[in-house]
Amino acid sequence: MKALTPKFPHLLHGGDYNPDQWLDCPGVLETDIQRMKEAKINCVSLAIFAWAKLEPREGEYDFDWLEQVIENLYQNGIYTILATPSGAKPIWMSEKYPEIRRVRPNGHRDLSGGRHNHCYTSPKYREKVRQMDTALAQRFAKHPGVILWHLSNEYEGECYCPACQAAFRRWLQEKYGTLEALNQQWWNAFWSHTVTSWEEIHAPAAEGEGGVFTLLLDWKRFVTHQVVDFVKMERDAVKAVDPSLPVTINMMYDYYGYNYSKFRDVIDVASWDSYPQWRAGDNAALAADFAFEHDKIRSLKKQPFLLMESTPSATNWWPVSRLKRPGMHLAASMQAVGHGSNSVQYFQIRKSRGSFEKFHGAVIDHYDGNDTRVFQDVAALGRRLEALDQVGNTTVAPEVALVYDVENRWAMENAAGPRNCGIHYREQILAHYRALWEQGIPVDVIDEEGDLNGYKLVVAPMLYLLRAGFSQKLRDFVEQGGTLVGTYLTGLVNENDLCLLGGWPGEGLQEVFGVWNEDTDALWDGEENQVDLDNGRSYKAKELCALLHGRGAQALGVYSRDFYAGEAAVTVNRFGQGKAFYIGAFLEQDFYRDFYRKLGRELEVKRALAVELPHGVEACLRENQEEAYVFLQNFSGARQTMALPAGWQLLSPQGLSPQGGGNSVTLAPYDSQTLWKRK
Ligand code: GLA
Ligand code: ZN
């Protein structure tokens, strides 16, 4: 497998480091290097917010301090992930060139300050960023200590300035060609919204157009396109100097302002910033939620990713800054590794002395010493990672794909539909995910652009919007022997948000699922129906209940209440060589648990371990041709013991000297243990 960072092909341990805040404090860098070595930190991310130090006055670059830092670190065995500083523009620049500041939907331009708030269309900002990125690359790309580009920081948000609006119109012109086509696809005859010139089109706004759903969808797609274009500009600037140095962008938890999958081909390495709000006690639900996010990021490139940021203790922006309970630093970090991360990186190495983040958790506290609980946790983790270095040559190779599609989410959450008080797409996705996670079944999270070949099972909940070609992929997948799970609200609209005619699920999926979904009943919060399944159990149904007519499918469960009592709620249909399940309602979690336990066994889907996992214990499998690792994390908050299947060795925290097997493994609260086997 190709290393993510070829110049330093190891598991990375480190984080954001901002020496630019300490340039007038001689001695800090020396202390920090000493502490980094003690904590087995081998890598830092530099210059993320350092533009004002890199270009103190327009056109006057000062990179000497950065060179000294990079060189000093390198001499001490610490590598650099170098950022381009476009995430925060210097005040002189935003005062001199107001057009680089963002405009709100109502037309008001932001004042200077803050961060992550530049206009991504502005030719001036692009020029400034391109010049800076080029200069940084010319000076540092070939430095042996610089292993990766960290383009900007957490790209986010939207700009509504005149330049962005004009670019949106050009994008629409390219997409639709003529106004007639646009009017027709946007269904603009409705409320007399027919546009007669491109200039009449404006981005959606609360005070303006908010009801043309295809406009909303196209705007979101355009924003993604424009930011991808900005990222490409940054990538091209640095790659022009040295194409071999890989680039990443650090993505965020559950961020769907942009469609991250469109960044897939622009970046070499996927990375993200993970800040779970762990509590005392049972954290199983939160662990499953973050496991899903790790899997989503890994699935972007279908190769290991980097955990670019996490807090060593707490953040300063949660409502309550709960510290990590003893052990949790280990469990949370190894969870990332188990799901495919080749790093554990923090925000940040040294705590800021002033301003917004002075109380944010950091490896080195204001106190400075190495005897804090946080520092010792970090150092212990550093030792573990060093011992597990070979894990970086393995990856996660699932047989199950879960389809989570951001465009589908935009469309569904925008639509005035059956449940405006909460359509709960992500919750429904997580209900399926959690049931798979509880069994230690590795899962890829793909979207409608994904390739279904090679999977045994495809789970595609609430596939409301069918993007071009996806229904055909599903059909082929099942026809050729795959198993598909679909649910209520599937196949309602095409990719331009126009309802599919001829009954739901549309585009031939009625044939695949063997059902026609005539209507969908929406329930108020607190209301319930019930589904009686052929396994003799009954499960509560909430929120949405599809009213189904069989078109060849066999009913596995029926509703037991209301005017549709006795009618099919869960079905299965044979189609070609495969089969397709349809789950008509949002059922209680026990349903998904029972359903996937049975289905997983039937299909003999790959599991990390062929044993029952105790509550809250996850099992993650990383493998290559020669060897396999299982990472067990206990998020239950209680001590747990489980069977250890034959063939697996328990590794000691020092790593690859196997402790030997017993018949069981015991995990203290928030413990993590690693198992190993040669294949
Ligand atoms: C984000 C940012 C960092 C820092 C952390 C604090 O992830 O990328 O710069 O502000 O949050 O949690
Ligand atoms: Zn703009």
XYZ file of C-alpha atoms and ligand atoms in Angstrom:
692
model
C 0.000 0.000 0.000
C 1.233 3.476 -0.851
C 2.154 5.536 2.217
C 0.002 8.626 2.826
C 3.124 10.651 3.590
C 5.956 9.006 1.610
C 8.679 11.226 3.095
C 7.811 9.886 6.546
C 5.863 6.645 6.137
C 4.799 6.151 9.756
C 1.833 6.590 12.037
C 1.746 10.282 12.880
C 1.370 11.644 16.381
C 1.258 15.383 16.959
C -0.962 18.290 16.089
C -1.440 21.968 15.360
C 1.483 23.970 16.591
C 1.475 27.759 16.533
C 4.983 29.025 17.356
C 4.082 32.211 15.465
C 2.241 33.238 18.666
C 5.454 32.862 20.685
C 8.133 34.389 18.485
C 9.029 36.965 21.130
C 9.463 34.324 23.844
C 12.862 32.740 23.277
C 13.170 29.310 24.810
C 9.592 28.234 24.140
C 10.522 26.267 21.047
C 13.262 24.411 22.963
C 10.872 23.481 25.774
C 8.279 22.402 23.263
C 10.704 20.191 21.357
C 11.755 18.609 24.632
C 8.108 17.921 25.540
C 7.309 16.619 22.064
C 10.111 14.111 22.313
C 8.904 13.008 25.731
C 5.430 12.460 24.312
C 6.687 10.652 21.168
C 5.302 13.399 19.003
C 6.747 13.046 15.534
C 4.794 15.585 13.556
C 3.221 19.053 13.825
C 0.978 21.161 11.606
C 2.494 24.608 11.128
C 1.473 28.062 9.935
C -2.279 27.408 9.745
C -3.110 30.893 11.005
C 0.241 32.590 10.468
C -0.436 34.801 7.455
C 0.110 38.046 9.369
C 3.545 36.786 10.420
C 4.372 35.426 6.968
C 3.405 38.625 5.153
C 3.425 41.413 7.733
C 3.065 44.082 5.021
C 1.731 43.626 1.538
C 4.258 41.876 -0.682
C 6.836 41.616 2.129
C 7.311 37.974 2.939
C 9.086 36.881 6.097
C 9.629 33.132 6.113
C 12.895 33.005 8.063
C 11.259 32.303 11.418
C 9.258 29.451 9.858
C 12.336 27.965 8.270
C 14.081 27.996 11.624
C 11.175 26.225 13.273
C 10.844 23.601 10.536
C 14.582 22.969 10.526
C 14.851 22.813 14.290
C 11.988 20.367 14.528
C 13.420 18.260 11.735
C 16.818 18.081 13.431
C 14.936 16.655 16.391
C 13.024 14.055 14.406
C 9.779 16.003 14.215
C 8.162 16.384 10.799
C 5.996 19.189 9.486
C 2.583 19.242 7.888
C 2.708 22.681 6.328
C -0.464 24.710 6.034
C -1.361 27.338 3.520
C -2.640 30.236 5.625
C -5.764 31.059 3.629
C -8.116 30.134 6.490
C -7.529 33.518 8.142
C -6.644 36.637 6.191
C -4.480 39.379 7.693
C -6.389 42.434 8.855
C -4.384 44.768 6.581
C -5.556 42.742 3.623
C -9.201 42.590 4.503
C -9.231 46.349 5.233
C -7.501 47.217 1.971
C -9.515 44.806 -0.204
C -13.070 44.675 1.163
C -14.108 42.431 -1.728
C -12.305 39.478 -0.124
C -14.731 39.588 2.811
C -17.888 37.563 2.694
C -21.347 38.879 1.973
C -24.436 37.546 3.752
C -27.579 36.397 1.923
C -29.197 39.796 2.566
C -26.333 41.598 0.799
C -24.436 42.880 3.853
C -20.668 42.527 3.752
C -18.849 41.260 6.862
C -16.402 43.463 8.729
C -12.761 42.402 9.168
C -11.982 39.701 11.719
C -12.867 36.114 12.470
C -11.645 33.342 10.192
C -12.848 30.899 7.548
C -14.810 33.774 6.083
C -13.141 34.778 2.836
C -14.916 35.029 -0.481
C -13.815 31.981 -2.459
C -14.645 33.637 -5.785
C -12.872 36.996 -5.331
C -10.085 37.274 -7.947
C -8.099 39.422 -5.503
C -8.197 36.830 -2.727
C -7.345 34.064 -5.150
C -4.393 36.112 -6.406
C -3.117 36.762 -2.868
C -3.514 33.116 -1.845
C -1.889 31.830 -5.027
C 1.115 34.122 -4.510
C 1.510 33.101 -0.884
C 1.102 29.372 -1.615
C 3.618 29.549 -4.440
C 6.154 31.348 -2.290
C 5.693 28.861 0.563
C 6.093 25.950 -1.818
C 9.222 27.446 -3.398
C 10.786 27.815 -0.005
C 9.613 24.655 1.765
C 8.174 21.949 -0.491
C 11.512 20.271 -0.976
C 12.522 20.450 2.679
C 13.019 16.847 3.875
C 11.008 17.591 7.010
C 7.892 18.800 5.190
C 5.688 15.792 4.497
C 2.214 17.063 3.601
C 0.288 20.189 2.602
C -2.600 21.170 4.861
C -4.576 23.386 2.508
C -6.209 26.200 4.434
C -8.299 25.140 7.424
C -11.785 23.697 7.710
C -13.188 25.267 4.534
C -16.750 26.172 5.413
C -19.678 28.496 4.731
C -21.066 30.482 1.834
C -20.571 33.863 0.233
C -23.325 35.842 -1.495
C -21.280 38.701 -2.948
C -21.836 40.014 -6.485
C -18.849 37.995 -7.775
C -20.298 34.788 -6.319
C -23.773 35.563 -7.708
C -22.299 36.161 -11.165
C -20.335 32.918 -10.975
C -23.542 31.124 -9.940
C -25.315 32.424 -13.038
C -22.462 31.254 -15.257
C -22.573 27.849 -13.585
C -26.320 27.622 -14.228
C -25.883 28.669 -17.837
C -23.384 25.909 -18.300
C -25.631 23.386 -16.630
C -28.925 24.231 -18.354
C -27.871 25.967 -21.571
C -31.150 27.830 -21.975
C -33.541 29.657 -19.702
C -36.343 27.471 -21.037
C -34.587 24.376 -19.756
C -33.916 26.008 -16.391
C -37.504 27.205 -16.033
C -38.757 23.769 -16.842
C -36.387 21.894 -14.503
C -37.003 24.340 -11.664
C -40.789 24.052 -12.238
C -40.889 27.842 -12.401
C -44.437 28.081 -13.718
C -45.324 27.582 -10.070
C -46.157 30.933 -8.370
C -45.196 32.710 -11.587
C -41.477 32.385 -10.985
C -40.503 32.084 -14.642
C -37.228 33.962 -15.201
C -36.704 35.841 -18.438
C -32.991 36.679 -18.164
C -30.053 35.168 -16.287
C -29.643 38.397 -14.307
C -33.025 37.787 -12.668
C -31.578 34.781 -10.842
C -30.326 35.345 -7.296
C -28.977 33.017 -4.660
C -31.607 31.780 -2.221
C -32.274 34.118 0.709
C -34.741 34.313 3.554
C -35.866 37.721 2.279
C -35.972 36.511 -1.317
C -36.434 33.161 -2.994
C -36.718 30.220 -0.644
C -39.371 28.013 -2.187
C -37.829 26.922 -5.481
C -36.245 23.751 -4.199
C -34.178 23.083 -7.295
C -32.666 26.556 -6.928
C -31.731 25.677 -3.339
C -30.194 22.417 -4.496
C -28.330 24.019 -7.380
C -27.015 26.774 -5.103
C -25.592 24.167 -2.720
C -24.047 22.311 -5.646
C -22.591 25.549 -6.981
C -21.096 26.480 -3.595
C -19.414 23.082 -3.427
C -18.191 23.518 -7.006
C -16.770 26.943 -6.234
C -14.981 25.846 -3.074
C -13.612 22.768 -4.849
C -12.341 25.166 -7.498
C -10.663 27.281 -4.808
C -9.039 24.173 -3.303
C -7.836 23.158 -6.771
C -6.295 26.605 -7.164
C -4.400 26.135 -3.872
C -3.401 22.592 -4.775
C -2.171 23.625 -8.211
C -0.117 26.455 -6.735
C 1.817 24.156 -4.402
C 1.973 21.213 -6.809
C 3.423 23.408 -9.541
C 6.560 23.545 -7.426
C 6.640 19.923 -6.288
C 3.914 17.593 -7.560
C 5.086 14.761 -5.330
C 4.193 16.393 -2.024
C 0.644 15.230 -1.144
C -2.155 17.582 -0.115
C -5.035 17.244 2.320
C -7.893 19.359 3.603
C -9.177 18.927 7.148
C -12.888 18.198 7.117
C -15.411 18.461 9.929
C -17.916 16.386 11.861
C -21.204 15.934 10.058
C -20.521 18.982 7.916
C -22.801 19.014 4.915
C -22.591 22.645 3.900
C -20.491 21.207 1.080
C -20.642 17.817 -0.534
C -17.296 16.446 0.639
C -17.306 13.664 -1.914
C -16.657 16.272 -4.624
C -13.262 16.950 -3.008
C -12.239 13.319 -3.409
C -10.214 13.756 -6.571
C -8.643 17.073 -5.592
C -6.902 15.825 -2.453
C -4.359 13.044 -2.014
C -5.212 12.299 1.590
C -8.501 12.668 3.465
C -8.355 14.073 6.975
C -10.746 15.424 9.569
C -11.128 17.048 12.960
C -12.981 15.016 15.575
C -14.354 16.467 18.819
C -16.782 14.017 20.468
C -18.347 15.358 23.654
C -17.589 12.316 25.785
C -19.433 12.122 29.067
C -18.956 10.091 32.193
C -20.602 6.666 32.007
C -21.938 4.943 28.913
C -20.687 6.528 25.673
C -21.737 3.762 23.266
C -24.125 5.883 21.200
C -21.597 8.672 20.773
C -18.872 6.170 19.898
C -21.047 4.715 17.130
C -21.775 8.202 15.842
C -18.068 9.058 15.582
C -17.221 5.633 14.194
C -19.599 6.492 11.350
C -17.774 9.777 10.741
C -14.386 8.034 10.695
C -15.726 5.495 8.203
C -17.199 8.251 6.064
C -13.880 10.064 5.789
C -11.923 6.850 5.126
C -14.401 5.837 2.431
C -13.748 9.052 0.497
C -10.418 7.759 -0.787
C -10.887 4.109 0.238
C -7.514 4.213 1.926
C -6.308 5.217 5.384
C -6.992 8.796 6.417
C -5.534 11.174 8.997
C -7.145 12.293 12.220
C -5.913 15.868 11.846
C -7.302 17.325 15.066
C -8.771 16.096 18.320
C -8.551 17.527 21.791
C -6.195 15.974 24.311
C -8.737 16.866 27.028
C -11.692 19.176 26.370
C -12.493 22.017 24.012
C -13.457 25.521 25.074
C -16.458 25.681 22.756
C -18.644 22.853 24.009
C -21.457 24.022 26.249
C -19.667 22.270 29.112
C -15.945 21.479 28.956
C -16.116 17.987 30.427
C -12.635 16.489 30.751
C -11.948 13.080 29.287
C -12.436 10.379 31.900
C -9.321 8.271 32.599
C -8.771 5.962 29.648
C -10.919 7.899 27.209
C -7.955 9.485 25.489
C -6.728 6.027 24.620
C -10.127 4.666 23.569
C -11.039 7.678 21.432
C -7.641 7.790 19.735
C -7.492 4.070 19.031
C -11.021 4.218 17.685
C -9.751 6.548 14.974
C -6.849 4.226 14.210
C -9.162 1.208 14.188
C -11.379 2.848 11.602
C -8.426 3.606 9.366
C -6.583 6.660 10.653
C -2.815 6.692 10.258
C -2.483 9.472 12.793
C -3.600 10.912 16.076
C -3.189 14.676 15.907
C -4.345 17.284 18.364
C -5.532 20.781 18.534
C -3.107 21.879 19.812
C 0.433 21.240 21.041
C 0.903 24.386 23.151
C -2.013 26.243 24.679
C -2.456 29.865 23.508
C -1.783 32.487 26.132
C -4.533 34.831 25.032
C -7.578 35.312 22.861
C -10.319 32.920 21.953
C -8.646 29.575 22.556
C -6.643 30.204 25.727
C -8.743 27.638 27.612
C -8.784 25.002 24.877
C -7.175 21.701 25.838
C -3.581 21.275 24.636
C -0.714 18.851 25.080
C 1.439 21.491 26.808
C -0.481 23.515 29.335
C 0.276 27.071 30.532
C 1.801 25.256 33.491
C 4.468 23.932 31.104
C 5.350 20.717 32.907
C 5.222 17.099 31.791
C 3.474 15.818 34.914
C -0.097 16.746 33.996
C -2.653 13.980 33.523
C -3.249 15.129 29.952
C 0.442 15.123 29.067
C 0.907 11.653 30.491
C -2.088 10.322 28.565
C -0.659 11.805 25.390
C 2.778 10.355 26.087
C 1.318 6.903 26.793
C -0.565 7.057 23.525
C 2.620 8.114 21.734
C 4.349 4.987 22.988
C 1.446 2.811 21.836
C 1.410 4.312 18.380
C 5.144 3.881 18.015
C 4.799 0.214 18.898
C 1.946 -0.228 16.416
C 3.680 1.475 13.509
C 3.088 -1.441 11.121
C -0.650 -0.878 11.362
C -0.110 1.958 8.896
C 0.370 -0.645 6.167
C -3.092 -2.092 6.669
C -6.526 -0.771 5.850
C -10.207 -1.422 6.410
C -11.769 -3.530 3.660
C -15.535 -3.838 4.195
C -18.068 -6.027 2.432
C -20.898 -3.695 3.400
C -21.625 -0.250 1.970
C -23.931 2.235 3.631
C -25.196 4.900 1.261
C -25.268 8.372 2.789
C -25.690 11.048 0.154
C -25.337 14.749 0.894
C -27.332 15.943 -2.131
C -30.103 13.621 -1.018
C -29.927 15.196 2.430
C -30.083 18.737 1.046
C -33.132 17.847 -1.007
C -34.927 16.018 1.772
C -34.266 18.577 4.479
C -35.285 21.447 2.212
C -38.430 19.817 0.929
C -41.727 20.812 2.432
C -42.665 17.212 2.986
C -44.213 14.694 5.261
C -42.351 15.713 8.412
C -41.184 19.292 8.586
C -40.538 18.962 12.307
C -37.668 16.586 11.524
C -37.077 14.189 8.678
C -34.088 12.666 10.559
C -32.049 11.285 7.687
C -28.821 11.059 9.668
C -30.608 9.454 12.629
C -32.043 6.823 10.311
C -28.627 6.209 8.737
C -27.129 5.843 12.215
C -29.807 3.352 13.252
C -28.580 1.005 10.519
C -24.932 1.859 11.103
C -25.095 1.229 14.821
C -26.546 -2.241 14.356
C -23.667 -3.140 12.036
C -21.113 -1.481 14.335
C -22.359 -3.467 17.322
C -21.483 -6.647 15.488
C -18.039 -5.457 14.466
C -18.983 -5.447 10.786
C -16.686 -3.094 8.840
C -18.669 -0.593 6.764
C -17.817 1.781 3.931
C -19.914 4.939 3.789
C -20.414 5.846 0.155
C -22.783 8.079 -1.779
C -24.756 7.795 -4.983
C -21.605 8.341 -7.016
C -20.116 5.252 -5.379
C -19.282 1.989 -7.021
C -21.256 -0.977 -5.640
C -19.029 -3.678 -7.080
C -17.440 -5.948 -4.540
C -19.938 -5.425 -1.733
C -22.161 -8.223 -0.456
C -24.634 -5.893 1.179
C -25.693 -2.360 0.290
C -27.777 -0.442 2.811
C -29.412 2.646 1.311
C -31.889 4.234 3.736
C -34.213 7.081 2.690
C -32.946 7.381 -0.845
C -35.395 10.185 -1.524
C -33.438 11.756 -4.401
C -32.115 9.502 -7.139
C -29.088 10.958 -8.816
C -28.653 10.043 -12.467
C -27.616 6.449 -12.904
C -27.907 5.307 -9.314
C -31.133 3.329 -9.626
C -29.505 1.407 -12.469
C -26.487 0.642 -10.273
C -28.792 -0.666 -7.540
C -30.703 -2.746 -10.037
C -27.527 -4.277 -11.486
C -26.155 -4.910 -8.012
C -29.212 -6.902 -6.913
C -29.644 -8.621 -10.248
C -26.081 -9.914 -9.996
C -26.621 -11.395 -6.551
C -26.192 -8.505 -4.114
C -28.438 -7.841 -1.132
C -29.995 -4.405 -0.857
C -31.779 -2.800 2.070
C -33.995 0.199 1.332
C -36.541 2.055 3.416
C -39.485 4.458 3.415
C -38.993 7.661 1.384
C -37.051 5.971 -1.395
C -37.139 7.064 -5.025
C -39.409 10.126 -4.780
C -37.566 12.690 -6.910
C -34.962 12.844 -9.657
C -31.707 14.728 -9.292
C -33.389 18.030 -10.146
C -35.909 17.442 -7.384
C -38.802 16.763 -9.774
C -41.151 14.066 -8.524
C -40.816 10.755 -10.295
C -44.051 9.880 -12.038
C -45.582 6.429 -12.021
C -45.419 5.575 -8.329
C -42.707 5.220 -5.690
C -40.038 3.979 -5.418
C -39.455 5.338 -8.913
C -37.091 4.586 -11.794
C -37.831 0.864 -11.856
C -37.128 0.333 -8.174
C -40.688 -0.933 -7.587
C -39.594 -3.956 -9.539
C -36.386 -4.387 -7.552
C -38.109 -4.093 -4.154
C -41.324 -5.725 -5.314
C -43.438 -3.049 -3.639
C -45.369 0.076 -4.529
C -45.298 2.724 -1.813
C -48.638 4.426 -2.295
C -48.424 6.904 0.557
C -46.500 7.726 3.722
C -48.092 8.425 7.074
C -46.234 10.955 9.232
C -46.491 10.617 13.002
C -46.126 13.357 15.587
C -43.302 13.029 18.093
C -44.524 10.622 20.763
C -47.001 8.860 18.460
C -46.337 5.236 17.604
C -47.369 2.408 15.388
C -46.092 -1.106 15.759
C -44.694 -3.691 13.398
C -45.171 -7.390 14.091
C -42.360 -9.341 12.490
C -42.300 -12.953 11.371
C -39.687 -13.653 14.082
C -42.494 -13.355 16.631
C -41.337 -9.980 17.929
C -43.026 -6.612 17.737
C -41.212 -3.327 17.253
C -42.363 0.225 17.776
C -42.560 2.402 14.674
C -42.186 6.172 14.766
C -42.067 9.256 12.563
C -42.761 7.797 9.099
C -44.715 4.735 8.044
C -44.889 3.772 4.376
C -48.145 2.296 3.109
C -47.055 -0.524 0.841
C -48.639 -2.729 -1.789
C -46.928 -5.957 -2.685
C -45.695 -6.186 -6.263
C -44.116 -9.569 -5.815
C -42.379 -9.054 -2.460
C -43.012 -11.238 0.538
C -44.150 -9.486 3.721
C -41.866 -10.125 6.695
C -43.718 -7.807 9.021
C -47.047 -5.997 9.177
C -48.352 -2.913 10.944
C -50.551 -3.761 13.890
C -52.313 -0.427 14.431
C -54.300 2.286 12.723
C -56.195 2.052 9.444
C -53.289 0.224 7.786
C -53.097 -2.515 10.433
C -52.373 -5.852 8.795
C -50.627 -4.276 5.819
C -47.018 -4.948 4.898
C -44.377 -2.893 6.706
C -41.204 -4.902 6.055
C -40.745 -6.913 2.889
C -38.199 -8.917 0.925
C -38.113 -9.497 -2.797
C -36.035 -11.804 -4.957
C -34.727 -9.958 -7.975
C -32.336 -11.634 -10.384
C -29.723 -13.454 -8.337
C -30.127 -11.209 -5.306
C -32.711 -9.826 -2.948
C -33.990 -6.484 -1.768
C -35.478 -5.670 1.629
C -37.810 -2.736 2.159
C -38.219 -1.410 5.688
C -41.307 0.778 5.607
C -40.986 2.660 8.899
C -38.494 4.161 11.329
C -38.393 1.313 13.839
C -36.939 1.086 17.305
C -33.247 0.183 17.568
C -33.906 -3.434 18.585
C -35.350 -4.041 15.158
C -32.137 -3.032 13.368
C -30.087 -5.021 15.867
C -32.105 -8.199 15.258
C -32.438 -7.629 11.533
C -28.729 -7.149 10.841
C -27.640 -9.886 13.202
C -29.720 -12.340 11.201
C -28.848 -10.895 7.800
C -25.141 -10.616 8.615
C -24.991 -14.289 9.582
C -27.017 -15.361 6.543
C -24.784 -13.498 4.123
C -21.654 -14.416 6.056
C -20.584 -10.818 5.960
C -17.069 -10.149 7.217
C -16.898 -9.326 10.926
C -13.863 -8.200 12.903
C -14.320 -11.129 15.257
C -16.688 -14.063 15.155
C -17.942 -13.454 18.695
C -20.697 -11.493 20.414
C -19.391 -8.109 21.491
C -20.428 -6.826 24.937
C -22.474 -3.629 25.072
C -20.426 -0.588 24.097
C -17.389 -2.531 22.902
C -16.457 -1.907 19.298
C -14.237 -4.157 17.213
C -12.458 -2.619 14.221
C -10.587 -4.664 11.659
C -7.542 -3.452 9.719
C -5.787 -5.866 7.417
C -3.544 -6.483 4.453
C -2.506 -9.652 2.621
C -0.263 -10.835 5.424
C -1.752 -9.784 8.721
C -4.795 -8.461 10.522
C -5.352 -6.267 13.554
C -8.483 -5.880 15.619
C -8.896 -2.808 17.795
C -11.269 -3.285 20.704
C -12.528 -0.157 22.444
C -14.763 -0.288 25.481
C -17.052 2.747 25.490
C -19.593 1.248 27.891
C -18.225 2.883 31.011
C -18.171 -0.516 32.746
C -15.732 -3.400 32.824
C -16.383 -5.909 30.025
C -15.141 -9.394 29.301
C -15.507 -11.142 25.979
C -14.422 -14.333 24.306
C -11.205 -14.254 22.308
C -11.584 -16.403 19.204
C -8.871 -18.863 18.289
C -5.997 -17.610 16.186
C -5.829 -14.094 17.628
C -3.013 -12.869 19.844
C -3.453 -10.099 22.337
C -0.718 -7.493 21.844
C 0.894 -5.878 24.824
C 0.782 -2.061 24.961
C 4.432 -2.175 23.923
C 3.235 -3.631 20.663
C 4.222 -6.500 18.549
C 5.444 -8.909 21.154
C 2.227 -10.873 21.476
C 1.163 -11.482 25.054
C -0.245 -14.761 23.914
C -3.854 -15.740 23.906
C -6.224 -16.758 26.608
C -9.795 -17.585 25.923
C -11.035 -14.169 26.871
C -10.160 -10.482 26.930
C -11.123 -8.115 29.714
C -11.456 -4.419 29.054
C -11.543 -1.833 31.825
C -13.832 1.168 31.222
C -12.523 3.087 28.149
C -9.758 0.592 27.645
C -8.461 -0.296 24.221
C -6.770 -3.572 23.374
C -5.240 -4.702 20.121
C -5.406 -8.214 18.705
C -3.195 -9.482 15.941
C -2.991 -12.454 13.656
C -0.966 -13.582 10.707
C -3.251 -14.498 7.830
C -11.233 23.548 14.785
C -10.120 24.375 14.143
C -8.962 24.643 15.050
C -9.397 24.940 16.452
C -10.263 23.808 16.942
C -10.693 23.988 18.375
O -11.142 22.218 14.556
O -9.655 23.799 12.959
O -8.244 25.733 14.512
O -10.100 26.135 16.486
O -11.413 23.739 16.151
O -11.469 22.912 18.817
Zn -18.155 36.005 -2.776
